[in-house]
mmCIF file of C-alpha atoms (C1' of nucleotides) in Angstrom:
data_model
loop_
_atom_site.group_PDB
_atom_site.id
_atom_site.type_symbol
_atom_site.label_atom_id
_atom_site.label_comp_id
_atom_site.label_asym_id
_atom_site.label_seq_id
_atom_site.Cartn_x
_atom_site.Cartn_y
_atom_site.Cartn_z
ATOM 1 C CA MET A 14 -7.507 1.168 -16.278
ATOM 2 C CA THR A 15 -4.092 1.595 -14.975
ATOM 3 C CA PRO A 16 -2.990 -0.978 -12.466
ATOM 4 C CA ARG A 17 -0.475 1.357 -10.950
ATOM 5 C CA ASP A 18 -3.148 2.813 -8.647
ATOM 6 C CA VAL A 19 -3.901 -0.637 -7.244
ATOM 7 C CA PRO A 20 -2.047 -0.588 -3.743
ATOM 8 C CA ARG A 21 -0.025 -3.410 -3.106
ATOM 9 C CA PRO A 22 -1.957 -6.203 -0.876
ATOM 10 C CA THR A 23 -1.381 -6.642 2.538
ATOM 11 C CA ASP A 24 -0.498 -9.855 3.932
ATOM 12 C CA ALA A 25 -4.222 -10.608 5.056
ATOM 13 C CA GLU A 26 -5.255 -9.436 1.878
ATOM 14 C CA LEU A 27 -3.016 -11.507 -0.107
ATOM 15 C CA ALA A 28 -3.978 -14.695 1.737
ATOM 16 C CA ILE A 29 -7.617 -13.910 0.719
ATOM 17 C CA LEU A 30 -6.604 -13.026 -2.821
ATOM 18 C CA ARG A 31 -4.826 -16.372 -3.274
ATOM 19 C CA VAL A 32 -8.066 -18.070 -2.669
ATOM 20 C CA ILE A 33 -10.035 -15.753 -4.980
ATOM 21 C CA TRP A 34 -7.097 -16.458 -7.798
ATOM 22 C CA ARG A 35 -7.430 -20.170 -7.202
ATOM 23 C CA LEU A 36 -11.427 -20.154 -7.389
ATOM 24 C CA GLY A 37 -11.627 -17.634 -10.060
ATOM 25 C CA SER A 38 -14.179 -15.658 -7.905
ATOM 26 C CA ALA A 39 -15.675 -16.571 -4.427
ATOM 27 C CA THR A 40 -18.114 -15.529 -1.748
ATOM 28 C CA VAL A 41 -17.082 -14.407 1.760
ATOM 29 C CA ARG A 42 -18.244 -17.874 2.933
ATOM 30 C CA GLU A 43 -16.339 -19.740 0.267
ATOM 31 C CA ILE A 44 -13.209 -17.678 0.975
ATOM 32 C CA HIS A 45 -13.474 -18.189 4.797
ATOM 33 C CA ASP A 46 -13.944 -21.803 4.470
ATOM 34 C CA ALA A 47 -10.902 -22.146 2.175
ATOM 35 C CA LEU A 48 -9.090 -20.107 4.889
ATOM 36 C CA LEU A 49 -9.994 -22.565 7.300
ATOM 37 C CA GLN A 50 -8.021 -25.378 5.802
ATOM 38 C CA ASP A 51 -4.920 -23.596 6.581
ATOM 39 C CA GLN A 52 -3.249 -22.681 9.817
ATOM 40 C CA PRO A 53 -4.930 -19.740 10.839
ATOM 41 C CA LYS A 54 -8.419 -19.521 12.433
ATOM 42 C CA THR A 55 -9.924 -16.253 11.050
ATOM 43 C CA GLY A 56 -13.397 -15.150 11.850
ATOM 44 C CA TYR A 57 -16.063 -14.930 9.212
ATOM 45 C CA THR A 58 -16.516 -10.961 9.720
ATOM 46 C CA THR A 59 -12.830 -10.596 9.619
ATOM 47 C CA VAL A 60 -12.855 -11.850 6.037
ATOM 48 C CA LEU A 61 -15.735 -9.755 5.151
ATOM 49 C CA LYS A 62 -14.251 -6.704 6.719
ATOM 50 C CA ILE A 63 -10.875 -7.007 4.635
ATOM 51 C CA LEU A 64 -12.905 -7.868 1.520
ATOM 52 C CA GLN A 65 -14.772 -4.464 2.092
ATOM 53 C CA ILE A 66 -11.674 -2.686 2.472
ATOM 54 C CA MET A 67 -10.201 -4.175 -0.678
ATOM 55 C CA THR A 68 -13.231 -3.407 -2.563
ATOM 56 C CA ASP A 69 -12.738 0.253 -1.414
ATOM 57 C CA LYS A 70 -9.063 -0.021 -2.481
ATOM 58 C CA GLY A 71 -10.008 -1.375 -5.728
ATOM 59 C CA ILE A 72 -8.280 -4.500 -5.420
ATOM 60 C CA VAL A 73 -11.107 -6.424 -5.844
ATOM 61 C CA VAL A 74 -14.498 -5.878 -7.495
ATOM 62 C CA ARG A 75 -17.890 -7.223 -6.006
ATOM 63 C CA ASP A 76 -20.977 -8.473 -7.797
ATOM 64 C CA GLU A 77 -23.840 -7.578 -5.529
ATOM 65 C CA SER A 78 -26.453 -9.290 -7.706
ATOM 66 C CA GLN A 79 -26.864 -12.172 -5.391
ATOM 67 C CA ARG A 80 -27.509 -11.838 -1.730
ATOM 68 C CA ALA A 81 -24.200 -13.313 -1.135
ATOM 69 C CA HIS A 82 -21.804 -10.927 -2.847
ATOM 70 C CA VAL A 83 -19.451 -12.471 -5.299
ATOM 71 C CA TYR A 84 -15.726 -11.026 -5.167
ATOM 72 C CA ALA A 85 -13.389 -11.353 -7.906
ATOM 73 C CA ALA A 86 -9.691 -9.992 -8.264
ATOM 74 C CA LYS A 87 -9.009 -6.731 -10.153
ATOM 75 C CA GLU A 88 -5.555 -7.521 -11.209
ATOM 76 C CA SER A 89 -4.182 -11.027 -12.294
ATOM 77 C CA GLU A 90 -2.146 -13.036 -9.949
ATOM 78 C CA GLN A 91 1.001 -12.772 -12.579
ATOM 79 C CA SER A 92 0.782 -9.019 -12.405
ATOM 80 C CA THR A 93 0.428 -8.743 -8.696
ATOM 81 C CA ARG A 94 3.263 -11.016 -8.068
ATOM 82 C CA GLY A 95 5.267 -9.008 -10.563
ATOM 83 C CA ARG A 96 4.575 -5.952 -8.420
ATOM 84 C CA LEU A 97 5.442 -7.547 -5.333
ATOM 85 C CA VAL A 98 8.653 -8.745 -6.748
ATOM 86 C CA ARG A 99 9.554 -5.297 -8.053
ATOM 87 C CA HIS A 100 8.859 -3.667 -4.646
ATOM 88 C CA LEU A 101 11.209 -6.229 -2.964
ATOM 89 C CA VAL A 102 13.895 -5.704 -5.479
ATOM 90 C CA ASP A 103 13.722 -2.084 -5.258
ATOM 91 C CA ARG A 104 13.737 -2.095 -1.290
ATOM 92 C CA ALA A 105 16.423 -4.640 -0.630
ATOM 93 C CA PHE A 106 18.329 -5.474 -3.589
ATOM 94 C CA ASP A 107 19.238 -1.983 -5.083
ATOM 95 C CA GLY A 108 16.722 -2.516 -8.090
ATOM 96 C CA SER A 109 18.828 -5.613 -9.354
ATOM 97 C CA ALA A 110 16.467 -8.386 -10.351
ATOM 98 C CA THR A 111 19.482 -10.611 -10.845
ATOM 99 C CA ALA A 112 20.567 -9.975 -7.311
ATOM 100 C CA LEU A 113 17.262 -11.339 -6.191
ATOM 101 C CA VAL A 114 17.319 -14.343 -8.344
ATOM 102 C CA MET A 115 20.775 -15.214 -7.147
ATOM 103 C CA GLN A 116 19.312 -14.954 -3.611
ATOM 104 C CA ALA A 117 16.311 -17.212 -4.312
ATOM 105 C CA LEU A 118 18.533 -19.746 -6.163
ATOM 106 C CA SER A 119 20.837 -20.003 -3.288
ATOM 107 C CA THR A 120 18.504 -19.996 -0.578
ATOM 108 C CA LYS A 121 15.971 -22.982 -1.909
ATOM 109 C CA LYS A 122 17.228 -25.962 -3.542
ATOM 110 C CA ALA A 123 15.219 -26.576 -6.876
ATOM 111 C CA SER A 124 14.614 -29.872 -8.444
ATOM 112 C CA PRO A 125 16.276 -30.856 -11.700
ATOM 113 C CA ASN A 126 12.956 -30.154 -13.249
ATOM 114 C CA GLU A 127 12.743 -26.727 -11.773
ATOM 115 C CA LEU A 128 16.551 -26.247 -12.903
ATOM 116 C CA ALA A 129 15.385 -27.153 -16.475
ATOM 117 C CA THR A 130 12.486 -24.846 -16.352
ATOM 118 C CA ILE A 131 14.699 -21.775 -15.267
ATOM 119 C CA ARG A 132 17.399 -22.791 -17.938
ATOM 120 C CA ALA A 133 14.633 -22.725 -20.652
ATOM 121 C CA MET A 134 13.562 -19.426 -19.508
ATOM 122 C CA LEU A 135 17.367 -18.151 -19.519
ATOM 123 C CA GLU A 136 17.813 -19.414 -23.238
ATOM 124 C CA LYS A 137 14.498 -17.648 -24.171
ATOM 125 C CA ILE A 138 15.671 -14.400 -23.000
ATOM 126 C CA GLU A 139 18.797 -14.764 -24.567
ATOM 127 C CA GLY A 140 17.362 -15.899 -27.720
ATOM 128 C CA GLU A 141 15.408 -12.586 -27.421
ATOM 129 C CA ARG A 142 18.405 -10.527 -26.934
ATOM 130 C CA ARG A 143 20.149 -11.283 -30.335
ATOM 131 C CA MET B 17 21.933 -16.421 18.529
ATOM 132 C CA THR B 18 19.162 -17.554 16.513
ATOM 133 C CA PRO B 19 18.206 -15.101 13.754
ATOM 134 C CA ARG B 20 14.739 -16.346 13.902
ATOM 135 C CA ASP B 21 13.799 -13.806 16.815
ATOM 136 C CA VAL B 22 14.976 -10.865 14.636
ATOM 137 C CA PRO B 23 11.927 -9.556 13.039
ATOM 138 C CA ARG B 24 11.693 -8.587 9.611
ATOM 139 C CA PRO B 25 12.709 -4.827 8.972
ATOM 140 C CA THR B 26 9.729 -2.631 7.823
ATOM 141 C CA ASP B 27 10.249 -0.244 4.984
ATOM 142 C CA ALA B 28 11.782 2.603 6.918
ATOM 143 C CA GLU B 29 13.884 0.214 8.886
ATOM 144 C CA LEU B 30 15.225 -1.281 5.713
ATOM 145 C CA ALA B 31 16.331 1.975 4.232
ATOM 146 C CA ILE B 32 18.291 2.589 7.370
ATOM 147 C CA LEU B 33 19.744 -0.628 7.262
ATOM 148 C CA ARG B 34 20.865 -0.485 3.659
ATOM 149 C CA VAL B 35 22.892 2.713 4.883
ATOM 150 C CA ILE B 36 24.305 0.885 7.731
ATOM 151 C CA TRP B 37 25.421 -2.271 5.584
ATOM 152 C CA ARG B 38 26.866 -0.016 3.116
ATOM 153 C CA LEU B 39 28.954 1.885 5.709
ATOM 154 C CA GLY B 40 29.535 -0.962 8.008
ATOM 155 C CA SER B 41 28.542 0.897 10.970
ATOM 156 C CA ALA B 42 27.167 4.400 11.289
ATOM 157 C CA THR B 43 25.952 7.190 13.588
ATOM 158 C CA VAL B 44 22.395 8.718 13.577
ATOM 159 C CA ARG B 45 23.807 11.701 11.860
ATOM 160 C CA GLU B 46 25.847 9.652 8.980
ATOM 161 C CA ILE B 47 22.655 7.873 8.289
ATOM 162 C CA HIS B 48 20.516 10.999 8.058
ATOM 163 C CA ASP B 49 22.922 12.590 5.791
ATOM 164 C CA ALA B 50 23.160 9.510 3.682
ATOM 165 C CA LEU B 51 19.383 9.095 3.435
ATOM 166 C CA LEU B 52 19.053 12.983 2.462
ATOM 167 C CA GLN B 53 20.881 11.913 -0.717
ATOM 168 C CA ASP B 54 17.854 9.769 -1.977
ATOM 169 C CA GLN B 55 14.242 11.350 -2.539
ATOM 170 C CA PRO B 56 12.478 11.540 0.759
ATOM 171 C CA LYS B 57 13.382 14.040 3.301
ATOM 172 C CA THR B 58 13.222 12.375 6.831
ATOM 173 C CA GLY B 59 13.977 14.431 9.828
ATOM 174 C CA TYR B 60 16.861 13.609 12.094
ATOM 175 C CA THR B 61 14.801 12.688 15.226
ATOM 176 C CA THR B 62 12.737 10.364 12.949
ATOM 177 C CA VAL B 63 15.808 8.356 12.087
ATOM 178 C CA LEU B 64 16.955 8.420 15.538
ATOM 179 C CA LYS B 65 13.597 7.205 16.820
ATOM 180 C CA ILE B 66 13.584 4.148 14.203
ATOM 181 C CA LEU B 67 17.013 3.394 15.216
ATOM 182 C CA GLN B 68 15.971 3.213 18.890
ATOM 183 C CA ILE B 69 13.001 1.040 17.932
ATOM 184 C CA MET B 70 15.387 -1.174 16.094
ATOM 185 C CA THR B 71 17.589 -1.463 18.781
ATOM 186 C CA ASP B 72 14.697 -2.681 21.099
ATOM 187 C CA LYS B 73 13.867 -5.250 18.367
ATOM 188 C CA GLY B 74 17.296 -6.449 18.397
ATOM 189 C CA ILE B 75 17.839 -5.596 14.690
ATOM 190 C CA VAL B 76 20.637 -3.351 15.386
ATOM 191 C CA VAL B 77 23.130 -3.218 18.074
ATOM 192 C CA ARG B 78 24.376 0.095 19.531
ATOM 193 C CA ASP B 79 27.785 1.222 20.809
ATOM 194 C CA GLU B 80 27.179 3.776 23.297
ATOM 195 C CA SER B 81 30.925 4.420 24.373
ATOM 196 C CA GLN B 82 30.851 7.599 22.418
ATOM 197 C CA ARG B 83 28.557 10.380 22.575
ATOM 198 C CA ALA B 84 27.163 9.803 19.263
ATOM 199 C CA HIS B 85 26.150 5.990 19.197
ATOM 200 C CA VAL B 86 27.226 3.832 16.605
ATOM 201 C CA TYR B 87 24.872 1.636 15.409
ATOM 202 C CA ALA B 88 25.620 -1.854 13.563
ATOM 203 C CA ALA B 89 23.296 -4.489 11.949
ATOM 204 C CA LYS B 90 22.905 -7.491 13.950
ATOM 205 C CA GLU B 91 22.229 -9.606 10.850
ATOM 206 C CA SER B 92 23.955 -9.680 7.412
ATOM 207 C CA GLU B 93 22.392 -8.251 4.344
ATOM 208 C CA GLN B 94 22.749 -11.586 2.717
ATOM 209 C CA SER B 95 20.659 -13.204 5.673
ATOM 210 C CA THR B 96 18.122 -10.531 6.010
ATOM 211 C CA ARG B 97 17.787 -10.733 2.073
ATOM 212 C CA GLY B 98 17.140 -14.279 2.548
ATOM 213 C CA ARG B 99 14.383 -13.966 5.063
ATOM 214 C CA LEU B 100 12.785 -11.346 2.854
ATOM 215 C CA VAL B 101 12.691 -13.485 -0.321
ATOM 216 C CA ARG B 102 11.640 -16.438 1.737
ATOM 217 C CA HIS B 103 8.544 -14.594 3.275
ATOM 218 C CA LEU B 104 7.784 -13.235 -0.211
ATOM 219 C CA VAL B 105 7.872 -16.917 -1.784
ATOM 220 C CA ASP B 106 5.673 -18.266 1.168
ATOM 221 C CA ARG B 107 3.185 -15.406 0.810
ATOM 222 C CA ALA B 108 2.570 -15.125 -2.940
ATOM 223 C CA PHE B 109 4.411 -17.959 -4.657
ATOM 224 C CA ASP B 110 3.079 -21.029 -2.756
ATOM 225 C CA GLY B 111 6.469 -21.506 -1.421
ATOM 226 C CA SER B 112 8.008 -22.071 -4.669
ATOM 227 C CA ALA B 113 11.298 -20.215 -5.016
ATOM 228 C CA THR B 114 11.480 -21.314 -8.473
ATOM 229 C CA ALA B 115 8.298 -19.584 -9.252
ATOM 230 C CA LEU B 116 9.717 -16.406 -7.903
ATOM 231 C CA VAL B 117 12.807 -16.783 -9.925
ATOM 232 C CA MET B 118 10.662 -17.115 -13.175
ATOM 233 C CA GLN B 119 8.749 -14.041 -12.250
ATOM 234 C CA ALA B 120 11.912 -11.891 -11.640
ATOM 235 C CA LEU B 121 13.378 -13.082 -14.754
ATOM 236 C CA SER B 122 10.439 -12.271 -16.822
ATOM 237 C CA THR B 123 9.711 -9.048 -15.339
ATOM 238 C CA LYS B 124 13.254 -7.246 -15.439
ATOM 239 C CA LYS B 125 15.479 -7.691 -18.435
ATOM 240 C CA ALA B 126 19.125 -8.727 -17.466
ATOM 241 C CA SER B 127 22.193 -7.904 -19.001
ATOM 242 C CA PRO B 128 24.175 -10.635 -20.820
ATOM 243 C CA ASN B 129 26.641 -10.351 -17.972
ATOM 244 C CA GLU B 130 24.085 -11.064 -15.454
ATOM 245 C CA LEU B 131 22.441 -13.898 -17.584
ATOM 246 C CA ALA B 132 26.051 -15.632 -17.595
ATOM 247 C CA THR B 133 26.137 -15.173 -13.616
ATOM 248 C CA ILE B 134 22.735 -16.536 -13.328
ATOM 249 C CA ARG B 135 23.732 -19.475 -15.589
ATOM 250 C CA ALA B 136 26.927 -20.096 -13.638
ATOM 251 C CA MET B 137 24.932 -20.163 -10.496
ATOM 252 C CA LEU B 138 22.766 -22.824 -12.201
ATOM 253 C CA GLU B 139 25.501 -24.997 -13.223
ATOM 254 C CA LYS B 140 26.930 -24.763 -9.608
ATOM 255 C CA ILE B 141 23.837 -26.155 -8.252
ATOM 256 C CA GLU B 142 23.468 -28.883 -10.816
ATOM 257 C CA GLY B 143 27.028 -29.635 -10.044
ATOM 258 C CA GLU B 144 26.116 -30.091 -6.272
ATOM 259 C CA ARG B 145 23.410 -32.280 -7.126
ATOM 260 C CA ARG B 146 24.905 -35.149 -8.844
ATOM 261 C "C1'" DT C 1 -45.764 -18.099 9.525
ATOM 262 C "C1'" DA C 2 -42.638 -17.729 13.207
ATOM 263 C "C1'" DG C 3 -38.166 -18.955 14.355
ATOM 264 C "C1'" DA C 4 -33.654 -20.100 12.884
ATOM 265 C "C1'" DA C 5 -29.705 -19.440 9.748
ATOM 266 C "C1'" DT C 6 -27.252 -16.587 6.753
ATOM 267 C "C1'" DC C 7 -25.722 -12.318 5.180
ATOM 268 C "C1'" DA C 8 -23.766 -7.400 4.723
ATOM 269 C "C1'" DA C 9 -22.606 -3.229 7.311
ATOM 270 C "C1'" DC C 10 -20.707 -0.680 10.982
ATOM 271 C "C1'" DG C 11 -17.772 0.714 14.767
ATOM 272 C "C1'" DA C 12 -14.413 0.232 17.731
ATOM 273 C "C1'" DA C 13 -10.123 -1.701 20.010
ATOM 274 C "C1'" DG C 14 -5.756 -2.796 19.876
ATOM 275 C "C1'" DA C 15 -1.274 -3.273 18.030
ATOM 276 C "C1'" DG C 16 2.097 -1.316 14.989
ATOM 277 C "C1'" DT C 17 4.500 2.109 11.879
ATOM 278 C "C1'" DT C 18 6.067 6.490 10.849
ATOM 279 C "C1'" DT C 19 6.514 11.189 11.908
ATOM 280 C "C1'" DC C 20 8.357 15.122 14.603
ATOM 281 C "C1'" DG C 21 8.446 18.455 18.436
ATOM 282 C "C1'" DT C 22 10.336 19.308 22.899
ATOM 283 C "C1'" DA C 23 13.278 18.631 26.837
ATOM 284 C "C1'" DG C 24 17.286 17.690 28.852
ATOM 285 C "C1'" DT C 25 22.388 16.549 28.617
ATOM 286 C "C1'" DT C 26 27.052 16.781 27.102
ATOM 287 C "C1'" DG C 27 30.894 18.873 25.190
ATOM 288 C "C1'" DA C 28 33.503 22.570 22.701
ATOM 289 C "C1'" DC C 29 35.115 27.234 22.632
ATOM 290 C "C1'" DG C 30 35.398 32.347 23.029
ATOM 291 C "C1'" DC D 29 32.488 30.285 33.010
ATOM 292 C "C1'" DG D 30 28.643 30.743 29.995
ATOM 293 C "C1'" DT D 31 26.832 30.089 25.406
ATOM 294 C "C1'" DC D 32 25.942 27.283 21.493
ATOM 295 C "C1'" DA D 33 25.834 23.249 18.932
ATOM 296 C "C1'" DA D 34 25.276 18.393 18.998
ATOM 297 C "C1'" DC D 35 23.108 14.576 20.843
ATOM 298 C "C1'" DT D 36 19.778 11.432 23.104
ATOM 299 C "C1'" DA D 37 15.378 10.385 25.133
ATOM 300 C "C1'" DC D 38 10.324 10.765 25.389
ATOM 301 C "C1'" DG D 39 6.076 11.325 24.259
ATOM 302 C "C1'" DA D 40 2.196 12.011 21.310
ATOM 303 C "C1'" DA D 41 -0.255 12.452 16.899
ATOM 304 C "C1'" DA D 42 -1.670 10.495 12.779
ATOM 305 C "C1'" DC D 43 -2.105 6.762 10.142
ATOM 306 C "C1'" DT D 44 -2.601 1.644 8.879
ATOM 307 C "C1'" DC D 45 -3.765 -2.910 9.737
ATOM 308 C "C1'" DT D 46 -6.400 -6.793 11.975
ATOM 309 C "C1'" DT D 47 -9.587 -8.443 14.562
ATOM 310 C "C1'" DC D 48 -14.166 -9.342 16.058
ATOM 311 C "C1'" DG D 49 -18.885 -8.040 18.298
ATOM 312 C "C1'" DT D 50 -23.340 -6.107 17.314
ATOM 313 C "C1'" DT D 51 -27.029 -4.876 14.403
ATOM 314 C "C1'" DG D 52 -30.340 -5.529 11.114
ATOM 315 C "C1'" DA D 53 -31.955 -7.320 6.819
ATOM 316 C "C1'" DT D 54 -32.995 -11.235 4.032
ATOM 317 C "C1'" DT D 55 -33.800 -16.078 3.094
ATOM 318 C "C1'" DC D 56 -34.878 -20.589 4.452
ATOM 319 C "C1'" DT D 57 -37.515 -24.074 6.712
ATOM 320 C "C1'" DA D 58 -40.411 -26.684 9.948
#
DNA sequence: TAGAATCAACGAAGAGTTTCGTAGTTGACG
DNA sequence: CGTCAACTACGAAACTCTTCGTTGATTCTA
């Protein structure tokens, strides 16, 4: 029940997770095909193996009712992203999420639209504060 | 000259790097002592070994003029943080730094002071845009 | 129904990470 | 000058990650 015991996904696992999140759930074949659209050519059995490992780790759940097993993510994309951010903040930003935000803002240029989104988020937070 | 060939630091390497950044430069003994202040008890030779590996990787440079070698970071904290953020953005946020900013803002509560800092950064970016 | 295609499972190899014990060297000091 | 402390170097062990070949079972199809 606690998402704490789900380990952070590795890079290869995260690439697979992103496909699953996008599709909702998927078979090995579907994931493999989706990954082929991107740069790296990953073998079918490699994807299968990683999914089996992820099942052992509890990162995904497997529906075996069909011959082609269907995999789904156990944790939401939002929640996983949160854990990854928290880990980076702790490892490299002395626990300061603000420092990471500053870094991210200065690194990449955001569109006016995105800036407005961030601004709205700031106001929402400030609104909750008072 | 290009910072591109410097690999991203691993977790253990990053812990050491943070000490070096804080002190400017340091010997193995100084780093080891500093790390003992934190939770994990790491052996002296472990720290030494990782520093040797980091030297091979080009993450740090070593001054061997003294018996106790003095290590310094090759890349600034700012620059390394930038690379770590970029990596996470690419891996987990579809390349959208804004999405990561939103995630970081919603995850952690920032103080009014920090919010003001972020707001100032936003205005600076918007100022540059026009 | 026989052969082809598809699938999961398994094992193993190779690379990278982290840990630390041991050995050998250098310098300080009584 | 001999001993002790501090230091670097080396290598190995344990572990994880990633990759893929092989095997055997199931399903499709000509």
